[in-house]
Amino acid sequence: MRVKFTVNGRPQEADDVWEGESLLYVLRERLGLPGSKNACEQGECGSCTVRLDGVPVCSCLVAAGQVEGRDVVTVEGLADHARRRAAAGARGTSLPDAQQARGGADSHTGEGTELSPVQQAFLDAGAVQCGFCTPGLLVAADELLESHPNPSDEDVREALSGNLCRCTGYEKIMDAVRLAAARQGEAV
Amino acid sequence: MDFLRPASWEEALAAKAEHPTAVPIAGGTDVMVEINFDHRRPEYLLDLNRVGDLYEWEVGEDSVRLGASVPYAKIMEHLRAELPGLALASHTVASPQIRNRGGVGGNLGTASPAGDAHPALLAAGAEVEVQSAARGTRLVPIDDFYTGVKRNALQPDELIRAVHVRKADGPQQYSKVGTRNAMVIAVCAFGLALHPDTRTVRTGIGSAAPTPVRAATAEDFLNAALEEGGFWDSGKVITPSVARQFADLCAASCNPIDDVRGTAGYRRHAVGVMARRTLTWTWESYRGTRTASEGAA
Ligand SMILES: Cc1cc2nc3c(=O)[nH]c(=O)nc-3n(C[C@H](O)[C@H](O)[C@H](O)COP(=O)(O)OP(=O)(O)OC[C@H]3O[C@@H](n4cnc5c(N)ncnc54)[C@H](O)[C@@H]3O)c2cc1C
Ligand code: FES
Ligand code: FES
């Protein structure tokens, strides 16, 4: 079957999609967006986390056919998403009305774009080791800072409780989210 | 495989009537795991995401009509006051990502003895609204809905439209034993609701029998003891021996198995502990509201 939906602000079409296929498979294998990781395919690890109509979900548990006509943001589009949010916030408009910020960068694959504040904070705090969990954590953490600009440690733990990391022991990840929240607060 | 994509409830019922083997998919948090691991290869997937009615809820006089696909996250956010037991149970499900997709309709569809909605629904009192194109709507009392291990009362041409859950008329609690806080399938779980309006206590037990169950004998004992002792009127502390016997009867009402998550003996013990704790918590809260309202009067 054919599935048409929007990914990172751009209309996409995938052909010959098997009916039992997951959104994760379509993103990685059919649309050339390997940012979302495939680790467990059973909702346990969160490394495949994307936003579906704004809501964080495990893309391995969404059937491809279920995203027809809907809006998906992956880690590749996170920087652009964060930039539009900041621009909308500055002008007091809501997110969908905000103009897409564009340079020579590719908002779809994320290539050449500047990092989002959460991404930069993960680097600065040393929250990335092997990096396999990172894309899912970034999407989940970015959504948290969108809905709770000043999260408590408890809020952060709760928001990231569906994302497993085998390397860092989570402390540096907590530091990164605190750092991103603090920088976001300064910017306003 | 065929992917059926009804745009309305009527279309969904028609599709299910035409293809009774079709597997409905709502949040997909049970169905997709089975497909990803090749445990299931349905001929038809029946997508319910487009059926807007299933994502709505109505708060009525006595009950909440909760659309089958309302995700756990919405129940926690919007129905905490009306359905405190179910909201607490929802919070223990998996992770934010799963709670954003999965809902009570899927939990009832899977009918796992470990499903977290079940003890809360049993304790609160609920009816499952199911419908078929051929025979229309019927309301299945929650006590009759679970028919065996991962089996329920649905006919092949039926879909779950909503669950009618009695609005809380007193304190409710939900308790779950697992190895950590997030992402844990219950070793066993216990829901308890006080119903001051009818002067009854209802329970629900998860993962301690082939189906979710109520501890009927324990409820009968406690209801009689509370009535005889005048506890509902006086609001006095429940006698420890009464609480202990209630807990023992709850443990005795289980029929657990040994499995990777826990032994039968551990489960029985844990159910007793949770029964006593949830009774104490809810009763303390009942006494608190009574004193508060008396103070205000
Ligand atoms: C990582 C992970 C952790 C989990 N942890 C928990 C947990 O802690 N507690 C818990 O209770 N569950 C847990 N689950 C299981 C699952 O999330 C729940 O059972 C959830 O309620 C399923 O809802 P859904 O909408 O995703 O169901 P789906 O997967 O879409 O469907 C589940 C079943 O119900 C049927 N169905 C769905 N809607 C209808 C309808 N309207 N009418 C008729 N049949 C219908 C489907 O055909 C299928 O058989 C977990 C799952 C995962 C992947
Ligand atoms: S790959 Fe989806 S949650 Fe692990
Ligand atoms: S950095 Fe390796 S899994 Fe998290």
Coordinates of C-alpha atoms and ligand atoms in Angstrom, one line a residue:
Chain A
M1 CA 0.0 0.0 0.0
R2 CA 1.0 3.6 -0.3
V3 CA 1.3 5.9 2.7
K4 CA 1.3 9.7 2.5
F5 CA 2.2 11.8 5.5
T6 CA 4.3 14.8 6.6
V7 CA 7.7 14.2 8.0
N8 CA 9.7 17.1 9.5
G9 CA 7.4 19.6 7.7
R10 CA 7.7 18.0 4.3
P11 CA 5.1 15.9 2.5
Q12 CA 6.3 12.3 2.0
E13 CA 5.1 9.3 0.2
A14 CA 6.1 5.7 0.7
D15 CA 5.2 3.0 -1.8
D16 CA 4.9 -0.8 -1.5
V17 CA 4.5 -0.5 2.2
W18 CA 3.7 -3.9 3.8
E19 CA 0.4 -3.6 5.8
G20 CA 2.0 -4.9 9.0
E21 CA 5.0 -2.6 8.8
S22 CA 5.9 -0.1 11.5
L23 CA 6.3 3.7 11.1
L24 CA 9.9 3.1 12.3
Y25 CA 10.7 0.8 9.4
V26 CA 9.1 3.2 6.9
L27 CA 11.2 6.1 8.3
R28 CA 14.5 4.2 8.3
E29 CA 14.2 1.9 5.3
R30 CA 11.9 3.7 2.9
L31 CA 12.4 7.4 3.6
G32 CA 16.2 7.4 4.3
L33 CA 15.8 8.8 7.9
P34 CA 17.9 6.4 10.1
G35 CA 18.0 8.8 13.0
S36 CA 15.2 7.0 14.9
K37 CA 16.9 3.8 16.2
N38 CA 15.6 0.3 16.2
A39 CA 16.7 -1.5 19.3
C40 CA 13.8 -3.6 20.7
E41 CA 10.8 -3.3 18.4
Q42 CA 8.6 -3.8 21.5
G43 CA 8.2 -0.4 23.1
E44 CA 10.6 -1.1 25.9
C45 CA 13.6 1.2 25.0
G46 CA 12.3 4.4 23.5
S47 CA 15.2 4.7 21.0
C48 CA 12.6 5.0 18.2
T49 CA 10.7 7.9 19.8
V50 CA 9.2 10.4 17.4
R51 CA 6.4 13.0 17.7
L52 CA 3.1 12.0 16.1
D53 CA 0.9 15.0 15.7
G54 CA 3.0 16.5 18.4
V55 CA 2.8 13.5 20.8
P56 CA 5.8 11.4 21.7
V57 CA 5.3 7.8 20.7
C58 CA 7.3 4.7 20.0
S59 CA 7.4 4.6 16.2
C60 CA 8.1 0.8 16.3
L61 CA 4.5 0.4 17.7
V62 CA 2.7 2.6 15.2
A63 CA 1.5 0.8 12.1
A64 CA 2.5 2.5 8.9
G65 CA -1.1 2.8 7.7
Q66 CA -2.0 4.6 10.9
V67 CA 0.1 7.7 10.0
E68 CA -1.7 8.4 6.7
G69 CA -2.3 12.2 6.5
R70 CA -0.6 12.8 9.9
D71 CA 2.4 14.8 11.0
V72 CA 5.6 13.2 12.2
V73 CA 8.7 14.9 13.7
T74 CA 11.9 12.8 14.0
V75 CA 15.3 13.6 15.5
E76 CA 16.4 14.8 12.1
G77 CA 13.8 17.6 12.2
L78 CA 14.3 18.4 15.9
A79 CA 16.6 21.4 15.4
D80 CA 14.1 23.0 12.9
H81 CA 11.2 22.2 15.1
A82 CA 12.9 23.9 18.1
R83 CA 13.8 26.9 15.9
R84 CA 10.2 27.3 14.8
R85 CA 9.0 27.0 18.3
A86 CA 11.4 29.7 19.5
A87 CA 10.4 32.0 16.6
A88 CA 6.7 31.4 17.3
G89 CA 7.3 32.1 21.0
A90 CA 9.1 35.3 20.2
R91 CA 6.4 36.5 18.0
G92 CA 3.6 35.2 20.2
T93 CA 2.2 33.0 17.4
S94 CA 1.4 29.4 17.7
L95 CA 3.7 26.8 16.3
P96 CA 2.0 25.8 13.0
D97 CA 1.6 29.4 12.0
A98 CA 5.3 30.1 12.4
Q99 CA 7.3 30.3 9.2
Q100 CA 9.8 27.6 8.7
A101 CA 13.3 28.9 9.2
R102 CA 15.5 28.0 6.3
G103 CA 19.0 28.5 5.3
G104 CA 21.0 26.3 3.0
A105 CA 20.3 23.6 5.6
D106 CA 18.1 20.6 5.1
S107 CA 15.3 20.7 7.6
H108 CA 14.2 17.2 6.6
T109 CA 17.4 15.2 7.1
G110 CA 18.9 17.7 9.6
E111 CA 22.1 17.9 7.5
G112 CA 23.9 21.1 7.9
T113 CA 21.4 22.6 10.4
E114 CA 22.5 24.0 13.7
L115 CA 21.8 21.8 16.7
S116 CA 18.7 22.4 18.8
P117 CA 19.3 23.6 22.4
V118 CA 18.6 20.1 23.7
Q119 CA 21.1 18.6 21.3
Q120 CA 23.8 21.1 22.2
A121 CA 23.2 20.5 25.9
F122 CA 23.6 16.8 25.4
L123 CA 27.0 17.4 23.8
D124 CA 28.1 20.0 26.3
A125 CA 27.1 17.8 29.3
G126 CA 28.7 14.7 27.9
A127 CA 25.4 12.8 27.9
V128 CA 26.3 10.9 24.8
Q129 CA 28.4 7.7 24.9
C130 CA 27.6 5.1 22.2
G131 CA 24.7 7.3 21.2
F132 CA 22.2 4.7 20.4
C133 CA 19.6 5.9 22.9
T134 CA 20.3 9.6 22.1
P135 CA 17.8 10.3 19.3
G136 CA 14.9 9.0 21.3
L137 CA 16.0 10.8 24.4
L138 CA 16.4 14.1 22.5
V139 CA 12.9 13.9 21.1
A140 CA 11.4 13.0 24.5
A141 CA 13.5 15.7 26.3
D142 CA 12.6 18.4 23.7
E143 CA 8.9 17.7 24.2
L144 CA 9.3 17.9 27.9
L145 CA 10.9 21.4 27.6
E146 CA 8.1 22.4 25.3
S147 CA 5.4 21.4 27.7
H148 CA 7.3 22.1 31.0
P149 CA 9.8 24.9 30.5
N150 CA 11.0 24.6 34.1
P151 CA 10.8 20.9 34.9
S152 CA 11.7 19.5 38.3
D153 CA 14.1 16.5 38.5
E154 CA 11.1 14.4 39.1
D155 CA 9.4 15.7 35.9
V156 CA 12.6 14.9 33.9
R157 CA 12.8 11.3 35.3
E158 CA 9.2 10.8 34.6
A159 CA 9.3 12.2 31.0
L160 CA 12.4 10.0 30.2
S161 CA 11.2 6.9 32.0
G162 CA 10.4 5.2 28.7
N163 CA 14.0 5.7 27.3
L164 CA 16.7 3.2 28.3
C165 CA 20.4 4.0 28.2
R166 CA 22.9 1.2 28.7
C167 CA 26.0 3.5 28.9
T168 CA 25.7 6.7 30.8
G169 CA 24.0 5.8 34.1
Y170 CA 21.6 8.7 33.3
E171 CA 23.3 11.3 35.5
K172 CA 24.8 13.1 32.6
I173 CA 21.5 12.9 30.8
M174 CA 19.8 14.6 33.8
D175 CA 22.6 17.3 33.7
A176 CA 22.0 17.8 30.0
V177 CA 18.2 18.4 30.4
R178 CA 18.8 20.7 33.3
L179 CA 21.3 22.6 31.2
A180 CA 18.9 22.9 28.3
A181 CA 16.2 24.1 30.6
A182 CA 18.4 26.7 32.2
R183 CA 19.6 28.0 28.8
Q184 CA 16.0 28.1 27.6
G185 CA 15.1 30.2 30.6
E186 CA 17.9 32.6 30.0
A187 CA 17.0 33.1 26.4
V188 CA 13.4 34.3 27.2
Chain B
M1 CA -2.5 -8.7 4.8
D2 CA -5.1 -5.9 4.3
F3 CA -5.2 -2.6 6.1
L4 CA -8.8 -1.5 6.7
R5 CA -9.2 2.2 7.5
P6 CA -12.8 3.0 8.5
A7 CA -13.4 6.7 8.8
S8 CA -16.4 6.4 11.2
W9 CA -17.8 4.1 13.9
E10 CA -20.5 2.8 11.5
E11 CA -17.8 2.0 8.9
A12 CA -15.7 0.2 11.5
L13 CA -18.7 -2.0 12.6
A14 CA -19.5 -2.8 8.9
A15 CA -15.9 -3.7 8.3
K16 CA -15.8 -6.0 11.4
A17 CA -19.1 -7.6 10.3
E18 CA -17.7 -8.3 6.8
H19 CA -14.3 -9.5 8.1
P20 CA -14.9 -11.1 11.6
T21 CA -11.2 -12.2 11.7
A22 CA -10.0 -8.7 11.3
V23 CA -7.7 -7.6 14.2
P24 CA -8.6 -4.1 15.5
I25 CA -5.6 -1.9 16.1
A26 CA -6.0 1.2 18.4
G27 CA -2.8 2.3 20.1
G28 CA -1.0 -0.8 18.7
T29 CA 1.0 -1.3 21.9
D30 CA -0.1 -4.9 22.1
V31 CA -0.9 -5.7 18.4
M32 CA 2.4 -4.2 16.9
V33 CA 4.6 -6.2 19.4
E34 CA 2.9 -9.4 18.2
I35 CA 3.3 -8.4 14.5
N36 CA 6.9 -7.2 14.9
F37 CA 7.8 -10.6 16.5
D38 CA 5.8 -12.6 14.0
H39 CA 3.6 -14.0 16.7
R40 CA 0.6 -12.9 14.8
R41 CA 0.0 -12.4 11.0
P42 CA -3.6 -11.3 10.8
E43 CA -5.4 -11.3 7.4
Y44 CA -6.8 -7.9 8.1
L45 CA -5.8 -5.1 10.4
L46 CA -8.7 -2.8 11.3
D47 CA -7.3 0.6 12.1
L48 CA -9.4 2.5 14.7
N49 CA -7.3 5.7 14.8
R50 CA -9.7 7.5 12.5
V51 CA -12.8 6.8 14.5
G52 CA -13.0 10.1 16.5
D53 CA -15.8 8.9 18.8
L54 CA -13.5 6.4 20.4
Y55 CA -11.2 9.2 21.7
E56 CA -14.0 11.1 23.5
W57 CA -15.4 10.8 27.0
E58 CA -18.6 12.2 28.6
V59 CA -18.9 12.8 32.3
G60 CA -22.5 11.9 33.2
E61 CA -24.5 12.0 36.5
D62 CA -23.4 8.7 37.8
S63 CA -20.8 7.4 35.4
V64 CA -18.2 8.4 32.9
R65 CA -18.6 7.0 29.3
L66 CA -15.0 6.6 28.4
G67 CA -14.3 6.1 24.6
A68 CA -12.4 2.8 24.0
S69 CA -9.3 4.5 22.6
V70 CA -8.9 7.4 25.0
P71 CA -5.2 7.1 25.9
Y72 CA -4.0 6.6 29.5
A73 CA -2.3 10.0 29.4
K74 CA -5.7 11.7 28.9
I75 CA -7.3 9.7 31.7
M76 CA -4.5 10.8 34.1
E77 CA -4.8 14.4 33.0
H78 CA -8.6 14.8 32.8
L79 CA -10.4 12.2 34.8
R80 CA -8.4 12.0 38.1
A81 CA -11.4 13.4 40.1
E82 CA -14.1 11.2 38.6
L83 CA -12.0 8.0 38.1
P84 CA -9.2 8.2 40.7
G85 CA -8.6 4.4 40.8
L86 CA -8.3 4.2 37.0
A87 CA -6.1 7.3 36.8
L88 CA -3.7 5.8 39.4
A89 CA -3.7 2.5 37.5
S90 CA -3.1 4.3 34.2
H91 CA 0.0 6.1 35.7
T92 CA 1.6 2.7 36.4
V93 CA 1.3 1.6 32.8
A94 CA 4.7 1.3 31.0
S95 CA 6.1 4.7 30.0
P96 CA 4.9 8.1 28.7
Q97 CA 5.2 7.0 25.1
I98 CA 3.0 3.9 25.7
R99 CA 0.5 5.9 27.8
N100 CA 0.2 8.4 24.9
R101 CA -1.0 5.6 22.6
G102 CA -2.5 2.7 24.6
G103 CA -5.9 2.8 26.3
V104 CA -8.6 0.9 28.1
G105 CA -10.2 -0.5 25.0
G106 CA -7.0 -2.2 24.0
N107 CA -6.4 -3.4 27.6
L108 CA -9.9 -5.0 27.5
G109 CA -9.3 -6.4 24.0
T110 CA -6.1 -8.1 25.2
A111 CA -7.7 -9.1 28.5
S112 CA -4.4 -10.1 30.0
P113 CA -4.7 -10.9 33.7
A114 CA -1.8 -8.4 34.2
G115 CA -3.7 -5.5 32.5
D116 CA -3.6 -2.5 34.8
A117 CA -7.1 -1.2 33.9
H118 CA -8.9 -4.3 35.1
P119 CA -8.5 -4.1 38.9
A120 CA -9.5 -0.5 38.8
L121 CA -12.6 -1.1 36.7
L122 CA -13.6 -4.1 38.9
A123 CA -13.3 -2.0 42.0
A124 CA -15.0 1.1 40.7
G125 CA -17.8 -0.9 39.0
A126 CA -18.1 -0.7 35.2
E127 CA -19.9 -1.9 32.1
V128 CA -18.3 -2.5 28.7
E129 CA -20.4 -1.1 25.8
V130 CA -19.9 -3.4 22.8
Q131 CA -21.6 -3.1 19.5
S132 CA -22.1 -5.1 16.3
A133 CA -23.7 -4.1 13.0
A134 CA -26.1 -7.0 13.2
R135 CA -27.3 -6.9 16.8
G136 CA -26.6 -3.3 18.0
T137 CA -25.4 -2.4 21.4
R138 CA -25.1 -4.5 24.6
L139 CA -23.7 -3.6 28.0
V140 CA -21.5 -6.3 29.5
P141 CA -21.0 -6.0 33.3
I142 CA -17.3 -5.9 34.0
D143 CA -17.6 -9.0 36.2
D144 CA -18.8 -11.0 33.2
F145 CA -16.3 -9.5 30.7
Y146 CA -13.2 -11.6 31.4
T147 CA -13.9 -15.2 30.4
G148 CA -10.4 -16.9 30.5
V149 CA -6.7 -16.3 30.1
K150 CA -6.6 -13.5 27.5
R151 CA -10.2 -14.2 26.6
N152 CA -13.2 -11.8 26.8
A153 CA -16.9 -11.7 26.1
L154 CA -16.6 -10.1 22.7
Q155 CA -18.2 -11.9 19.7
P156 CA -16.1 -11.9 16.4
D157 CA -18.3 -9.2 14.8
E158 CA -18.3 -6.9 17.9
L159 CA -16.1 -3.9 18.8
I160 CA -15.8 -2.1 22.1
R161 CA -17.3 1.3 21.8
A162 CA -16.7 2.6 25.4
V163 CA -16.5 1.7 29.0
H164 CA -19.1 3.1 31.5
V165 CA -17.2 3.5 34.7
R166 CA -19.1 4.5 37.9
K167 CA -17.9 7.9 39.1
A168 CA -16.1 7.7 42.5
D169 CA -18.3 8.3 45.5
G170 CA -15.4 7.7 47.9
P171 CA -11.7 7.2 48.0
Q172 CA -10.0 4.7 45.6
Q173 CA -6.5 3.2 45.5
Y174 CA -4.4 1.2 43.2
S175 CA -1.3 -0.8 44.2
K176 CA 1.0 -2.7 42.0
V177 CA 4.0 -4.9 42.7
G178 CA 6.9 -4.9 40.2
T179 CA 10.6 -4.8 40.1
R180 CA 10.9 -1.1 39.4
N181 CA 8.7 1.9 38.9
A182 CA 8.6 2.4 35.1
M183 CA 7.9 -0.1 32.4
V184 CA 6.8 -3.0 34.6
I185 CA 4.2 -5.6 33.9
A186 CA 2.6 -6.3 37.3
V187 CA 3.7 -9.2 39.4
C188 CA 0.4 -8.7 40.9
A189 CA -1.9 -5.7 41.5
F190 CA -4.8 -4.6 43.7
G191 CA -7.5 -2.0 43.3
L192 CA -9.9 -1.0 46.0
A193 CA -12.8 1.5 46.1
L194 CA -14.9 2.6 49.0
H195 CA -18.5 3.3 48.0
P196 CA -20.0 5.3 50.9
D197 CA -23.2 5.8 49.0
T198 CA -24.0 2.1 49.1
R199 CA -21.8 1.4 52.1
T200 CA -19.8 -1.2 50.2
V201 CA -16.2 -1.8 49.4
R202 CA -15.2 -3.3 46.1
T203 CA -11.9 -4.9 45.0
G204 CA -10.1 -5.9 41.9
I205 CA -7.0 -8.2 41.7
G206 CA -4.6 -8.5 38.8
S207 CA -2.1 -11.2 37.8
A208 CA -3.1 -13.5 40.6
A209 CA -5.6 -15.7 38.8
P210 CA -6.3 -16.7 35.1
T211 CA -8.5 -13.6 34.8
P212 CA -8.7 -10.3 36.7
V213 CA -11.0 -11.0 39.7
R214 CA -12.8 -9.5 42.6
A215 CA -12.3 -10.9 46.1
A216 CA -16.0 -11.5 46.6
T217 CA -15.8 -13.3 49.9
A218 CA -13.4 -10.7 51.4
E219 CA -15.8 -7.9 50.2
D220 CA -18.8 -9.6 51.8
F221 CA -16.9 -10.1 55.1
L222 CA -15.7 -6.5 55.2
N223 CA -19.1 -5.0 54.2
A224 CA -20.8 -7.0 57.0
A225 CA -18.1 -6.1 59.6
L226 CA -18.2 -2.4 58.7
E227 CA -22.0 -2.3 58.8
E228 CA -22.3 -4.2 62.1
G229 CA -19.6 -2.1 63.8
G230 CA -21.2 1.1 62.6
F231 CA -18.0 2.2 61.0
W232 CA -19.5 4.1 58.1
D233 CA -21.4 6.4 60.6
S234 CA -18.7 6.7 63.3
G235 CA -15.8 6.9 60.8
K236 CA -13.6 5.2 63.5
V237 CA -10.4 3.4 62.7
I238 CA -10.9 -0.1 61.3
T239 CA -10.2 -2.8 63.9
P240 CA -6.8 -4.4 63.1
S241 CA -8.3 -7.9 63.3
V242 CA -11.0 -6.9 60.7
A243 CA -8.3 -5.5 58.4
R244 CA -6.2 -8.6 58.9
Q245 CA -9.0 -11.0 58.1
F246 CA -10.0 -8.9 55.0
A247 CA -6.4 -9.2 53.8
D248 CA -6.3 -13.0 54.4
L249 CA -9.6 -13.5 52.5
C250 CA -8.2 -11.4 49.6
A251 CA -5.1 -13.6 49.5
A252 CA -7.2 -16.7 49.7
S253 CA -9.4 -15.5 46.7
C254 CA -6.4 -15.7 44.4
N255 CA -5.4 -18.6 42.2
P256 CA -2.0 -17.6 41.1
I257 CA 0.7 -19.4 39.2
D258 CA 4.5 -19.5 39.4
D259 CA 6.1 -17.7 36.5
V260 CA 9.2 -15.7 35.7
R261 CA 7.8 -12.6 37.4
G262 CA 7.0 -14.3 40.8
T263 CA 5.9 -17.4 42.6
A264 CA 2.3 -18.2 43.5
G265 CA 3.2 -18.0 47.2
Y266 CA 4.8 -14.6 46.8
R267 CA 1.8 -13.3 44.9
R268 CA -0.7 -14.5 47.5
H269 CA 1.3 -12.9 50.2
A270 CA 1.7 -9.6 48.2
V271 CA -2.1 -9.5 47.5
G272 CA -2.7 -9.7 51.3
V273 CA -0.3 -6.9 52.0
M274 CA -1.7 -4.7 49.2
A275 CA -5.3 -5.4 50.4
R276 CA -4.5 -4.2 54.0
R277 CA -2.6 -1.2 52.8
T278 CA -5.2 0.0 50.2
L279 CA -7.9 -0.5 52.8
T280 CA -6.0 1.6 55.4
W281 CA -5.2 4.4 52.9
T282 CA -8.7 4.7 51.6
W283 CA -10.3 4.5 55.0
E284 CA -8.0 7.1 56.4
S285 CA -8.9 9.4 53.6
Y286 CA -12.7 8.6 54.1
R287 CA -12.3 9.5 57.8
G288 CA -10.4 12.7 56.8
T289 CA -13.2 13.9 54.5
R290 CA -15.8 13.1 57.1
T291 CA -14.1 15.1 59.8
A292 CA -13.5 17.9 57.3
S293 CA -17.1 18.1 56.3
E294 CA -18.3 17.8 59.9
G295 CA -15.9 20.6 60.8
A296 CA -17.3 22.8 58.0
A297 CA -21.0 22.1 59.0
Ligands
LIG1 C1 6.7 -1.8 26.6 C2 5.3 -2.1 27.0 C3 4.9 -2.0 28.3 C4 3.6 -2.3 28.7 N1 3.3 -2.2 30.0 C5 2.0 -2.4 30.4 C6 1.6 -2.2 31.8 O1 2.4 -1.8 32.6 N2 0.3 -2.4 32.1 C7 -0.6 -2.8 31.2 O2 -1.8 -3.0 31.5 N3 -0.3 -3.0 29.9 C8 1.0 -2.8 29.5 N4 1.3 -3.0 28.2 C9 0.3 -3.5 27.2 C10 -0.5 -2.4 26.5 O3 0.1 -1.2 26.4 C11 -1.9 -2.3 27.1 O4 -2.6 -3.5 27.1 C12 -2.7 -1.2 26.3 O5 -3.9 -0.9 27.1 C13 -3.2 -1.7 24.9 O6 -3.9 -0.6 24.3 P1 -3.8 -0.3 22.8 O7 -4.7 0.7 22.4 O8 -2.4 0.0 22.4 O9 -4.2 -1.7 22.2 P2 -3.9 -2.4 20.7 O10 -2.6 -3.0 20.7 O11 -4.3 -1.5 19.6 O12 -5.0 -3.6 20.9 C14 -4.9 -4.6 21.9 C15 -6.0 -5.6 21.7 O13 -7.3 -5.1 21.8 C16 -8.1 -5.2 20.6 N5 -8.8 -3.9 20.5 C17 -8.3 -2.6 20.6 N6 -9.3 -1.8 20.5 C18 -10.5 -2.5 20.4 C19 -11.9 -2.1 20.3 N7 -12.3 -0.8 20.3 N8 -12.8 -3.1 20.2 C20 -12.4 -4.4 20.2 N9 -11.1 -4.8 20.3 C21 -10.2 -3.8 20.4 C22 -7.0 -5.4 19.5 O14 -7.5 -6.1 18.4 C23 -6.0 -6.2 20.3 O15 -6.4 -7.6 20.4 C24 2.6 -2.7 27.8 C25 3.0 -2.7 26.4 C26 4.3 -2.4 26.0 C27 4.7 -2.5 24.6
FES2 S1 12.7 0.2 19.2 FE1 10.8 1.1 19.7 S2 10.8 1.2 21.8 FE2 12.6 0.0 21.4
FES3 S1 24.7 6.3 25.3 FE1 24.8 4.2 24.8 S2 22.8 3.6 25.3 FE2 22.8 5.6 26.0

